[in-house]
Coordinates of C-alpha atoms in Angstrom, one line a residue:
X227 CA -14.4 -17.0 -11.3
X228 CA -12.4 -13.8 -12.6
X229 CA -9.1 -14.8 -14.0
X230 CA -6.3 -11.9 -13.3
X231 CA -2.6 -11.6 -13.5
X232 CA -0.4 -10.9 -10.9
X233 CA 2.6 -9.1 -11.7
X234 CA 5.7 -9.7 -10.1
X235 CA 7.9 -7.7 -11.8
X236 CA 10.1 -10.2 -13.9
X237 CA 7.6 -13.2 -13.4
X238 CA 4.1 -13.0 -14.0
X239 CA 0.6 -15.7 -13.3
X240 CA -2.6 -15.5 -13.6
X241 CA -5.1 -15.5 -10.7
X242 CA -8.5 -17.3 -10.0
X243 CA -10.4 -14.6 -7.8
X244 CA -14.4 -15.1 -6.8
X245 CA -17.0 -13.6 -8.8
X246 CA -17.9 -10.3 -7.2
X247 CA -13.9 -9.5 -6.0
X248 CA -13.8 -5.6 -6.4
X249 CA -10.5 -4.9 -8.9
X250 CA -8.9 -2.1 -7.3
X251 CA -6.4 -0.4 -10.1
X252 CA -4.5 2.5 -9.6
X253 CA -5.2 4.7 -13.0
X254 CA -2.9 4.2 -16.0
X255 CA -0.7 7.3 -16.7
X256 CA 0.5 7.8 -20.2
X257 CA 3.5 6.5 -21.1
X258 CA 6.3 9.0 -22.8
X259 CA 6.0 8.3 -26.6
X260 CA 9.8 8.7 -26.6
X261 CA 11.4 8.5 -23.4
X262 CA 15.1 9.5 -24.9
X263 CA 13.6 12.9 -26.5
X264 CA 11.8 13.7 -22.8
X265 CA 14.8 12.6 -21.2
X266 CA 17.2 15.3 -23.3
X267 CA 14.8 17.9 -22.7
X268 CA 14.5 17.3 -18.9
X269 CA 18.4 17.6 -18.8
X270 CA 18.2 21.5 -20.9
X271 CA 15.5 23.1 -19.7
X272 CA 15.2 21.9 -16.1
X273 CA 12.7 23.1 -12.9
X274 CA 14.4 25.0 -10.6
X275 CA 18.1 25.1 -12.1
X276 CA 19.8 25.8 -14.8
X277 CA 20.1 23.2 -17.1
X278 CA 22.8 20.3 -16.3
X279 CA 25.2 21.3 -18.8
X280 CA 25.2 25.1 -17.8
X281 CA 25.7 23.3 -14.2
X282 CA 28.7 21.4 -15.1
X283 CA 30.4 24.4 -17.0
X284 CA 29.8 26.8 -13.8
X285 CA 31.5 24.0 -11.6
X286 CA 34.3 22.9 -14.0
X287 CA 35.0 27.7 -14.2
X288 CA 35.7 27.1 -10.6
X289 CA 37.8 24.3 -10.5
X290 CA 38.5 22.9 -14.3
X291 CA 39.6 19.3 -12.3
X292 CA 36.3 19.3 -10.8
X293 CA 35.2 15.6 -10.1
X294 CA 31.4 14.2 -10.1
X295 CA 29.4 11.5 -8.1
X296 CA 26.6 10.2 -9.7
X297 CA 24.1 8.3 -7.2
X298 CA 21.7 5.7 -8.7
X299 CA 19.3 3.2 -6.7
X300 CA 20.2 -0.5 -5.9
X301 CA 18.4 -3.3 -7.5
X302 CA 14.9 -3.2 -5.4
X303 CA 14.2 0.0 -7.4
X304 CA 13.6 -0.5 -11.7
X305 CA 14.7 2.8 -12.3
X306 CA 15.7 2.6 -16.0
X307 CA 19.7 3.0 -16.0
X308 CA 19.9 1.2 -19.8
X309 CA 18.1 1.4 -22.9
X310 CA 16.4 4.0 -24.6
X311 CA 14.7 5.6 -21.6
X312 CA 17.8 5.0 -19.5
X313 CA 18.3 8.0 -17.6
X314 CA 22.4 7.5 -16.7
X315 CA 24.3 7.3 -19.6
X316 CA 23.0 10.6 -20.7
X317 CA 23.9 12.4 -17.6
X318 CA 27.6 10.6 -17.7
X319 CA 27.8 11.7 -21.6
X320 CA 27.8 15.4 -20.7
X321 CA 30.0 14.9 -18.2
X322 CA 32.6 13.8 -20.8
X323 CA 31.6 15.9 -23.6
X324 CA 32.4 18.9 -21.2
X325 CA 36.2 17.6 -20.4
X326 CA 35.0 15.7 -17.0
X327 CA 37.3 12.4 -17.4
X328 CA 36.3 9.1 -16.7
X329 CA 38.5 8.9 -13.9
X330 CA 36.8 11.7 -12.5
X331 CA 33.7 10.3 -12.1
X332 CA 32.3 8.0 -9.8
X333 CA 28.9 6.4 -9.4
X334 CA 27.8 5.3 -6.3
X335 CA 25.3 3.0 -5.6
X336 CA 22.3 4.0 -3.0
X337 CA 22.7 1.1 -1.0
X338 CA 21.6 2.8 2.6
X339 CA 21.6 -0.5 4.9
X340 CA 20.3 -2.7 1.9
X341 CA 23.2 -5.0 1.1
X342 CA 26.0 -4.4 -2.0
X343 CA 25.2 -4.8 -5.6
X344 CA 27.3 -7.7 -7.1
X345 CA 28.7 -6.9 -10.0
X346 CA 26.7 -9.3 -11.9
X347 CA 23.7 -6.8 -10.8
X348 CA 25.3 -3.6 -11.5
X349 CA 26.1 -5.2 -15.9
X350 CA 22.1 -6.2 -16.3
X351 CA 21.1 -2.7 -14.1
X352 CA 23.7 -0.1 -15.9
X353 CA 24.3 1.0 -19.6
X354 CA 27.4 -1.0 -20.8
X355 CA 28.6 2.2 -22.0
X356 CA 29.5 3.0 -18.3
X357 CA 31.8 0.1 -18.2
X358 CA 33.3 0.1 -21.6
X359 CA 34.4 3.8 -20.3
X360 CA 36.0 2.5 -17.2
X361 CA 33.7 4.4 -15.2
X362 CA 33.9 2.7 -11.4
X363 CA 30.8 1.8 -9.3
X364 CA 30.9 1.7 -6.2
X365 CA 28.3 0.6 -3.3
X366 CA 27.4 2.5 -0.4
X367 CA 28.7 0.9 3.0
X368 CA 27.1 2.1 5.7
X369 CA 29.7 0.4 8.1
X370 CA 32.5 1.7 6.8
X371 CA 33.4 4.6 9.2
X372 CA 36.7 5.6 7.0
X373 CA 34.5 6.0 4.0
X374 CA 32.0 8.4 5.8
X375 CA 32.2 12.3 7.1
X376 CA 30.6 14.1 9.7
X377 CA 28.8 16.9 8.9
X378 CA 26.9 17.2 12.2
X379 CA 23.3 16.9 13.8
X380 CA 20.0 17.6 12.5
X381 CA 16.9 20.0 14.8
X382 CA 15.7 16.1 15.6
X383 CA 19.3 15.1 16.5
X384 CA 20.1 12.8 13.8
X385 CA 23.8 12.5 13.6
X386 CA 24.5 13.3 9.9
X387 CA 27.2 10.7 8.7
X388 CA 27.6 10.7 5.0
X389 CA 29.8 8.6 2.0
X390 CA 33.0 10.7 2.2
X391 CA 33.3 10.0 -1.4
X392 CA 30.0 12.0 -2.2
X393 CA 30.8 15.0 -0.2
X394 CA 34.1 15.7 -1.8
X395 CA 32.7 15.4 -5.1
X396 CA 32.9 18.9 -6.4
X397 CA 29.5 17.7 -9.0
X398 CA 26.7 15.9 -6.5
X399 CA 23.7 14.7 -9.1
X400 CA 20.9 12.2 -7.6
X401 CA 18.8 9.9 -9.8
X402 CA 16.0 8.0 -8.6
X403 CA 12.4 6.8 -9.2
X404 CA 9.3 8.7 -7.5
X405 CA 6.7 6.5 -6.1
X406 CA 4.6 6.3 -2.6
X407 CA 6.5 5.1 -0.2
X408 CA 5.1 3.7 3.3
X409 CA 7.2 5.7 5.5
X410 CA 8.7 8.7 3.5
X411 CA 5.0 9.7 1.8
X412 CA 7.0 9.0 -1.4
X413 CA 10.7 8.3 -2.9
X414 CA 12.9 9.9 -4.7
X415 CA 14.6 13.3 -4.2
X416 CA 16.5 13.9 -1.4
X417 CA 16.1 9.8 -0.5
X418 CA 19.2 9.4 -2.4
X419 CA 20.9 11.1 -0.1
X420 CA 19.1 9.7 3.4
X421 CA 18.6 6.8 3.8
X422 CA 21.1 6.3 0.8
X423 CA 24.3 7.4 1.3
X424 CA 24.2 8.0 5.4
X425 CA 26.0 5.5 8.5
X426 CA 24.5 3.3 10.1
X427 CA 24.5 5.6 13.2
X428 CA 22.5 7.9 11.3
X429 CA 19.3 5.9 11.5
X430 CA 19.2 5.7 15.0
X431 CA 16.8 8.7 15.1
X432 CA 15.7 9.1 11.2
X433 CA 14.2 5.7 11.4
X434 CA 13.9 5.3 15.5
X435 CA 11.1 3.5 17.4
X436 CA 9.2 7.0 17.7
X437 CA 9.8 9.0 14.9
X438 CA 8.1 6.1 12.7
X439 CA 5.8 5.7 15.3
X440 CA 4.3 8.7 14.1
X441 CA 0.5 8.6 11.7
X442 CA 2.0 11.3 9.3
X443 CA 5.1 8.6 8.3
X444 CA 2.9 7.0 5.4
X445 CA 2.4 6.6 1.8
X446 CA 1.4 9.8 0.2
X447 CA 1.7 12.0 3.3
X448 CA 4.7 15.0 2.7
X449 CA 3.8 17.5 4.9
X450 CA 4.3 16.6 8.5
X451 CA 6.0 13.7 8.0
X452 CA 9.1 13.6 10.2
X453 CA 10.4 11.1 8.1
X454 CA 10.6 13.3 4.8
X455 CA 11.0 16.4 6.7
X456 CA 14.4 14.7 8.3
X457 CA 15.5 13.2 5.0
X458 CA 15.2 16.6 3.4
X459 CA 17.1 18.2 6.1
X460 CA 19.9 16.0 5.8
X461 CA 20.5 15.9 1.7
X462 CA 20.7 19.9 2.5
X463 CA 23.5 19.4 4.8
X464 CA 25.1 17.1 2.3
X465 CA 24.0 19.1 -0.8
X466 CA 23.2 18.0 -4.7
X467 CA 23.9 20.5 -7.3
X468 CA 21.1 18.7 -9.6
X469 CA 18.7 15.6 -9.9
X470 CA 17.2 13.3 -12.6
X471 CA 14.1 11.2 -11.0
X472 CA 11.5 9.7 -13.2
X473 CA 8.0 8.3 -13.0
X474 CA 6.7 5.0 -14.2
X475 CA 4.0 3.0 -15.2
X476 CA 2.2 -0.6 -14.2
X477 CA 4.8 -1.7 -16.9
X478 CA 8.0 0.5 -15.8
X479 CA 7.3 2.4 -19.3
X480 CA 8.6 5.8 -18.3
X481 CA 5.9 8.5 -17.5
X482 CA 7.8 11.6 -16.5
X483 CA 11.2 12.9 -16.4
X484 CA 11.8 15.4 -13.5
X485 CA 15.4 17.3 -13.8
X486 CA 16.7 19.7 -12.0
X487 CA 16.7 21.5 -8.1
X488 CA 16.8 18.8 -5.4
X489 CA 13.2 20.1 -3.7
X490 CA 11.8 21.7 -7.0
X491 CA 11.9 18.8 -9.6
X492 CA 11.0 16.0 -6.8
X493 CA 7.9 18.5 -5.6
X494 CA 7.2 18.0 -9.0
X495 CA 7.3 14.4 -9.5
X496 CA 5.6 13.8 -6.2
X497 CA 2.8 15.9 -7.8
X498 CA 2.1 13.8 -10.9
X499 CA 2.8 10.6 -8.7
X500 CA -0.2 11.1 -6.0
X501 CA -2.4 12.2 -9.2
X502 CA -2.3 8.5 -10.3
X503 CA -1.4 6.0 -7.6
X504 CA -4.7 7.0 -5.1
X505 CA -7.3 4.4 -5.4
X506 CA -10.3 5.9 -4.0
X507 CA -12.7 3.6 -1.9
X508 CA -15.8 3.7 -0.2
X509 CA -15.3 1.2 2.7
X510 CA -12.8 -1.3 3.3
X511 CA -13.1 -5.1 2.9
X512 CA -13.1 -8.8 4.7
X513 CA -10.4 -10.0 2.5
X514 CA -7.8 -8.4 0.4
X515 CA -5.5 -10.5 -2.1
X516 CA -2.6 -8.8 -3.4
X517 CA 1.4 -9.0 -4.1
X518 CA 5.1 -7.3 -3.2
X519 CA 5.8 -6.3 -6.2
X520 CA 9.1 -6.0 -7.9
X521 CA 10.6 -3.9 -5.0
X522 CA 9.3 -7.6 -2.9
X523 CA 12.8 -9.0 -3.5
X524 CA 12.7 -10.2 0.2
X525 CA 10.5 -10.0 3.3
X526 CA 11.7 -6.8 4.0
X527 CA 10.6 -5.1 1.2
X528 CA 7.5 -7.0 1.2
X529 CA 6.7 -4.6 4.1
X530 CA 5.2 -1.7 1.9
X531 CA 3.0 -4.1 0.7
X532 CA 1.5 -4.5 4.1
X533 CA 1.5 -0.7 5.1
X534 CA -0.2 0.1 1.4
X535 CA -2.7 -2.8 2.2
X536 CA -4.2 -1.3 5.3
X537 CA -6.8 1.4 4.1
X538 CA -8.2 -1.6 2.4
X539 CA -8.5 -4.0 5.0
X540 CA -11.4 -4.4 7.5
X541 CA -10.0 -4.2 11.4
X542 CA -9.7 -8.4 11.9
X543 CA -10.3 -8.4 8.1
X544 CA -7.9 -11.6 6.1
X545 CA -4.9 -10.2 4.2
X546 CA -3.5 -12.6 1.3
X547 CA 0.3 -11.4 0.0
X548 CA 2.1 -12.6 -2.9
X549 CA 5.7 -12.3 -3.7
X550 CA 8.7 -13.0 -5.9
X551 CA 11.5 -13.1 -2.8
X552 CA 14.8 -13.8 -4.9
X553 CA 17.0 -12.1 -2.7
X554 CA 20.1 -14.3 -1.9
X555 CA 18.3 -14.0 1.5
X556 CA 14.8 -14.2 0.9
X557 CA 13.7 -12.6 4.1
X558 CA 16.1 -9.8 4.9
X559 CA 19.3 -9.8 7.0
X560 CA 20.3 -11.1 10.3
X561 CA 19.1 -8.4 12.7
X562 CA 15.6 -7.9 10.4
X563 CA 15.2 -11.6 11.2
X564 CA 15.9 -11.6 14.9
X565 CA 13.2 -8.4 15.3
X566 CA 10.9 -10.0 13.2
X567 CA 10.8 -12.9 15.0
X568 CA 10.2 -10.5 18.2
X569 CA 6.9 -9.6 16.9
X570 CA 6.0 -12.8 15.8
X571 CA 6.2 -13.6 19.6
X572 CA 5.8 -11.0 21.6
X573 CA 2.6 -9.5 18.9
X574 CA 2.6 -6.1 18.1
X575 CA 1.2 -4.2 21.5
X576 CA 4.2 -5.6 23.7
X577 CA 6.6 -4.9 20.6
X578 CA 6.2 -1.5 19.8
X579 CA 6.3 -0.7 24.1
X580 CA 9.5 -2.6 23.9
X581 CA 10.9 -0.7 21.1
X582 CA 9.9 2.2 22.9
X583 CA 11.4 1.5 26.1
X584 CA 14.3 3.7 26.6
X585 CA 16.6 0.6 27.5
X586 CA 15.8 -0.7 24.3
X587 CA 19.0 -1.1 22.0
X588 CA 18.9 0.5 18.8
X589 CA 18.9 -2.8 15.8
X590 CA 19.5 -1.8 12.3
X591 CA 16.5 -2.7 10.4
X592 CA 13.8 -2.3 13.1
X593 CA 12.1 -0.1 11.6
X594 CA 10.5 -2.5 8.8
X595 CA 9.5 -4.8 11.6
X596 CA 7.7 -1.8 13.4
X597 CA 6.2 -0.9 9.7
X598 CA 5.2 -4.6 10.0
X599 CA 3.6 -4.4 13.2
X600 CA 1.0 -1.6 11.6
X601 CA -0.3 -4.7 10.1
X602 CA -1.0 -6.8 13.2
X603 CA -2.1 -3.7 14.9
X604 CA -5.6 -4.0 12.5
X605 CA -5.8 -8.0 12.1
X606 CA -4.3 -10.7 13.8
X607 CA -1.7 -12.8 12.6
X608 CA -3.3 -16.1 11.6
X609 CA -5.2 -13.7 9.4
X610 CA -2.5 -12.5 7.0
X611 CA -1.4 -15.1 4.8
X612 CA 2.3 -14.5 3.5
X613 CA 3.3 -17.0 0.1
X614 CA 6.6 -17.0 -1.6
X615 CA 8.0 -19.9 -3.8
X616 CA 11.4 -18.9 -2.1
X617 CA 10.8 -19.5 1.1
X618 CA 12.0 -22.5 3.5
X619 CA 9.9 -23.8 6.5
X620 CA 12.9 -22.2 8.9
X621 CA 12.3 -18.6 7.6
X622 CA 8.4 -19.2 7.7
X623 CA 9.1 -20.2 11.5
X624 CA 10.2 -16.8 12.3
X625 CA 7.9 -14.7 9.9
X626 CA 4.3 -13.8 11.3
X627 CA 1.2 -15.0 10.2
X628 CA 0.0 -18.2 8.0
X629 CA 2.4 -20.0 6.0
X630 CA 0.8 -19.7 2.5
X631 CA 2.7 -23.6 2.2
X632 CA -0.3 -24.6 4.3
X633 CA -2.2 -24.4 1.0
X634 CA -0.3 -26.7 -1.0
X635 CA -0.6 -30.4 -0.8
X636 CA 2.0 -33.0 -0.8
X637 CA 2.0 -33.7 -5.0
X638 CA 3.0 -30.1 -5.6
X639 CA 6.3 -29.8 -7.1
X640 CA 9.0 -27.8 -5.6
X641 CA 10.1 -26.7 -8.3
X642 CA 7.4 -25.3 -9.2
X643 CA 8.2 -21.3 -8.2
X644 CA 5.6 -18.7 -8.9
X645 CA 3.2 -21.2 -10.7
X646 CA 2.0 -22.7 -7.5
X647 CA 1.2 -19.0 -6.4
X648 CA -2.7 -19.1 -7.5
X649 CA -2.6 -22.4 -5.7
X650 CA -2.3 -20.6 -2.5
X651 CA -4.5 -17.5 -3.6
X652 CA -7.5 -19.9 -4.7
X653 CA -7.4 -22.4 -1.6
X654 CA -6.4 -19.6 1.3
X655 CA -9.8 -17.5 0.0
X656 CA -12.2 -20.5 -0.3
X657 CA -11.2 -21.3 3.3
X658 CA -11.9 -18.2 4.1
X659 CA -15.2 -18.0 2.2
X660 CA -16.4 -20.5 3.9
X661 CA -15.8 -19.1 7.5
X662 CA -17.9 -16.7 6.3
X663 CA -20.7 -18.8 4.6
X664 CA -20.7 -20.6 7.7
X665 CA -22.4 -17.7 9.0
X666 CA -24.7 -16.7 6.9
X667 CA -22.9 -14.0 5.1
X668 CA -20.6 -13.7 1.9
X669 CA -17.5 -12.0 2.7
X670 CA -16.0 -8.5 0.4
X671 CA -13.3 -9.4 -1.9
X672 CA -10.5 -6.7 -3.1
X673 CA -7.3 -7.4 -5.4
X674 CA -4.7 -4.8 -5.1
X675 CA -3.6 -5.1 -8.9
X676 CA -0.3 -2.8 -8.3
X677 CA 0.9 -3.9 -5.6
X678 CA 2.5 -1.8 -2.8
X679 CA 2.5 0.7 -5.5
X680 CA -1.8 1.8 -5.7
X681 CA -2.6 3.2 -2.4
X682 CA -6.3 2.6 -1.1
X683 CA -7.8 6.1 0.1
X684 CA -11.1 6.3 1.5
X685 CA -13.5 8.6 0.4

C-alpha cells in the first residue's frame, strides 16, 4: 500500500492507496521568502496603475471627503486577510495614513449568493487591527433590492444590479485569491465584482442554463469563456480604481502578489497560476480518488472538485471524493438542495433539457447542480462515491451517487469525523478492485493530491 495525506484544509489524514495508484501533483511554486516585503512592493510599484498611494492622493485632490470600499472574499476562499502576508491591513493603513478616516471606510464582504459571514468568521478571517479601528464589515446581500443600483444591461443581457454601497464609494479596491476555477477559467479579478457584489437577478443570464452550458466555461479556459467574458464586462460597468489578488501554494504560503489595474494585474496572476496548477496526463483512468478541498465547506462547493476531476476520469470510470463539509449547512441552501435532488432523479440528460426548456423558472443556485451534472454526463451515479463526516442520511437521500457511509460498519464511531475518511477510501477502492479482478484485469488508479485546485490536462 502507498500511505498519503489528504488535505482538507484545517484537518488533515493519511490515506491507504494500492500499490501502482499514479500520484498526480500539481508542481510546487515557490513560496515568497517574505510575504510582507512583496506585499509593500506590490502596493508601490504596481502593473498597470499607479501605485495605490498615488491612487488614493489623485482621488482624495478631487474630493478630500472621498470614501473607500474595500471587497475581500467570504470564508470558502483562504485568502490571507491577517498575519504577516495578510494582504488587508496594509491596504486599510494607507488609507488612514493619507487622511481617509475610519468612518470612511467600509469593507464589504464578497458574499455573491453564498450566505453572510458571522461575525465570529469575519474576527479569525480579518486583521484585529480592522476592528480595533472601528472599521465596519459588512456582507453582500444579494436580496436586498434597497442596498443595490442599477447600472443597466450587459451585450448578453445581464441585468447589472450592483451593492449600492460599492458604487458610491469614491475609492473601489478588490482583493482576492487567483486560482482555476470550473466555470470562470480562474478567480480572482473582476470576480469580486460578479458574482460578488451583483443581485440576485443578475445571475439569471451570467450563470443561466445556457451560458454554462457552454465547453469554454471551465477551469483554465479565459478566452471564450462567456462566463469571464460577462464577469469582466460587468466589474467595468461597476468600476475598481485598483486590486490586490495573490497566489498560493499546496500550503496557502503566499506565492505572488498581483497589485494594481483590474485586467492588467489579474492577467498577470492568471499567468503564473495556469504555469503551476496543469497536471499533464497521458490517458485518463478507471478510478480516481481525491478531495474538496478547503473551498469544500459544503456540497456546493464540492462541485469544483467534480468539474476538475473529469479530464482524469475514464467515460463509466469510478470517482471517489473526500471532503471536510462544516458549513452550518453541509450541503448548500434550500433551492441548491431542491435542484440537486432534480438530478439525482431525473439524471443528467433529462435535467439539463429541463433547465433548458424555456418554461423553466430561473432557481438561484442551479448552476452548481448543472456543473454537477458534467459529472454524470461521463459516469453514472452509483459510480461516484461522495464521503463527508458531516453528513446525515437525509442529505445523502437527496445527493447523487453512493453514500460513502455504505463503507463504514456498524462499530465505527460517530464521532469519529475525518478519521473514518480512509475507512471509506480503502473499502470503496477494494470493492472496486475487485469488479475489476473479477474480470481479468487490474483497474488504473489516480489520487488528485490538490484537490479541485491541480487540473488534469491531457497531453
Amino acid at each position: 500500500m502507498i500511505h498519503y495525506p489528504l488535505n482538507l484544509g484545517r484537518e488533515s489524514v493519511n490515506l491507504n492507496l494500492p500499490e501502482g495508484t499514479d500520484i498526480l501533483s500539481m508542481s510546487t511554486p515557490q513560496p515568497l521568502q517574505c510575504p510582507a516585503d512583496a506585499i509593500q512592493n506590490a502596493l508601490a510599484n504596481s502593473i498597470g496603475s499607479p501605485g495605490l498611494d498615488e491612487v488614493i492622493q489623485a482621488k482624495l485632490q478631487d474630493n478630500p471627503a472621498a470614501t473607500a470600499a474595500i471587497v475581500i472574499s467570504d470564508n470558502t476562499r483562504p485568502v490571507p486577510y491577517r498575519g504577516d502576508a495578510g494582504i488587508l491591513w496594509p491596504i486599510v493603513e494607507r488609507l488612514l495614513q493619507h487622511g481617509v478616516d475610519s468612518s470612511r471606510i467600509v469593507i464589504l464582504v464578497a458574499t455573491g449568493t453564498h450566505r453572510p459571514v458571522t461575525s465570529t468568521e469575519l474576527r479569525e478571517m480579518l486583521d484585529p487591527r480592522v476592528f480595533i479601528h472601528q472599521i465596519p464589515v459588512r456582507n453582500h446581500n444579494c436580496r436586498d433590492a434597497k442596498s443595490l443600483c442599477h447600472l443597466g444591461q450587459t451585450s448578453r443581457g445581464t441585468q447589472v444590479y450592483i451593492n449600492q454601497e460599492y458604487v458610491n464609494a469614491d475609492i473601489k479596491i478588490l482583493t482576492g485569491l487567483v486560482e482555476s476555477h470550473f466555470m470562470a477559467g480562474a478567480s480572482g479579478g473582476r470576480k469580486s465584482v460578479c458574482p460578488g457584489l451583483i443581485g440576485e437577478e443578475s445571475t439569471y443570464i451570467f450563470h443561466g442554463a445556457s451560458m454554462l452550458a457552454s465547453s469554454e466555461a471551465r477551469d483554465l479556459v479565459l478566452a471564450g469563456n462567456p462566463c469571464h467574458e460577462e464577469a469582466l464586462e460587468v466589474a467595468r460597468m461597476a468600476g475598481a480604481d485598483y486590486i490586490v489578488n495573490v497566489t498560493l501554494d499546496h500550503k496557502f504560503r503566499v506565492t505572488g502578489v498581483f497589485a494594481g489595474d483590474l485586467e492588467r494585474a489579474h492577467e498577470e496572476a492568471v499567468q503564473a497560476v495556469f504555469s503551476y496548477v496543469s497536471i499533464p496526463i497521458s490517458e485518463p483512468y478507471d478510478i480516481v480518488v481525491t478531495h474538496a478541498g478547503f473551498v469544500g465547506i459544503n456540497h456546493y462547493q464540492a462541485g469544483k472538485v467534480a468539474v476538475a476531476s473529469l479530464p482524469a476520469l475514464k467515460p463509466n470510470g469510478r470517482l471517489i471524493v473526500v471532503a471536510n463539509n462544516t458549513d452550518t449547512d453541509p450541503v448548500g441552501s434550500a433551492q441548491y438542495r431542491t435542484v440537486l435532488h432534480l438530478l439525482k432523479i431525473m439524471g443528467p440528460e433529462r435535467f439539463n433539457q429541463l433547465l433548458l426548456s424555456p418554461d423553466w423558472t430561473f432557481i438561484p443556485d442551479q448552476w452548481q447542480v448543472q456543473m454537477w451534472s458534467r459529472l454524470f454526463h461521463k459516469t453514472v451515479q452509483d459510480n461516484v462515491v461522495y464521503y463527508s463526516p458531516q453528513l446525515s442520511e437525509q442529505d445523502y437521500a437527496i445527493i447523487p451517487g453512493t453514500p460513502g457511509t455504505r463503507y463504514l460498519d456498524a462499530s465505527t464511531g460517530e464521532d469519529a469525523g475525518m478519521a473514518t475518511a480512509p475507512l471509506v477510501v480503502t473499502a470503496a477502492i477494494a470493492e472496486v478492485m475487485d469488479q475489476y479482478q473479477a474480470h481479468g484485469r487490474r483497474p488504473t488508479v489516480a489520487y488528485l493530491v490538490d484537490g479541485p485546485y491541480g487540473i488534469p490536462v491531457s497531453c
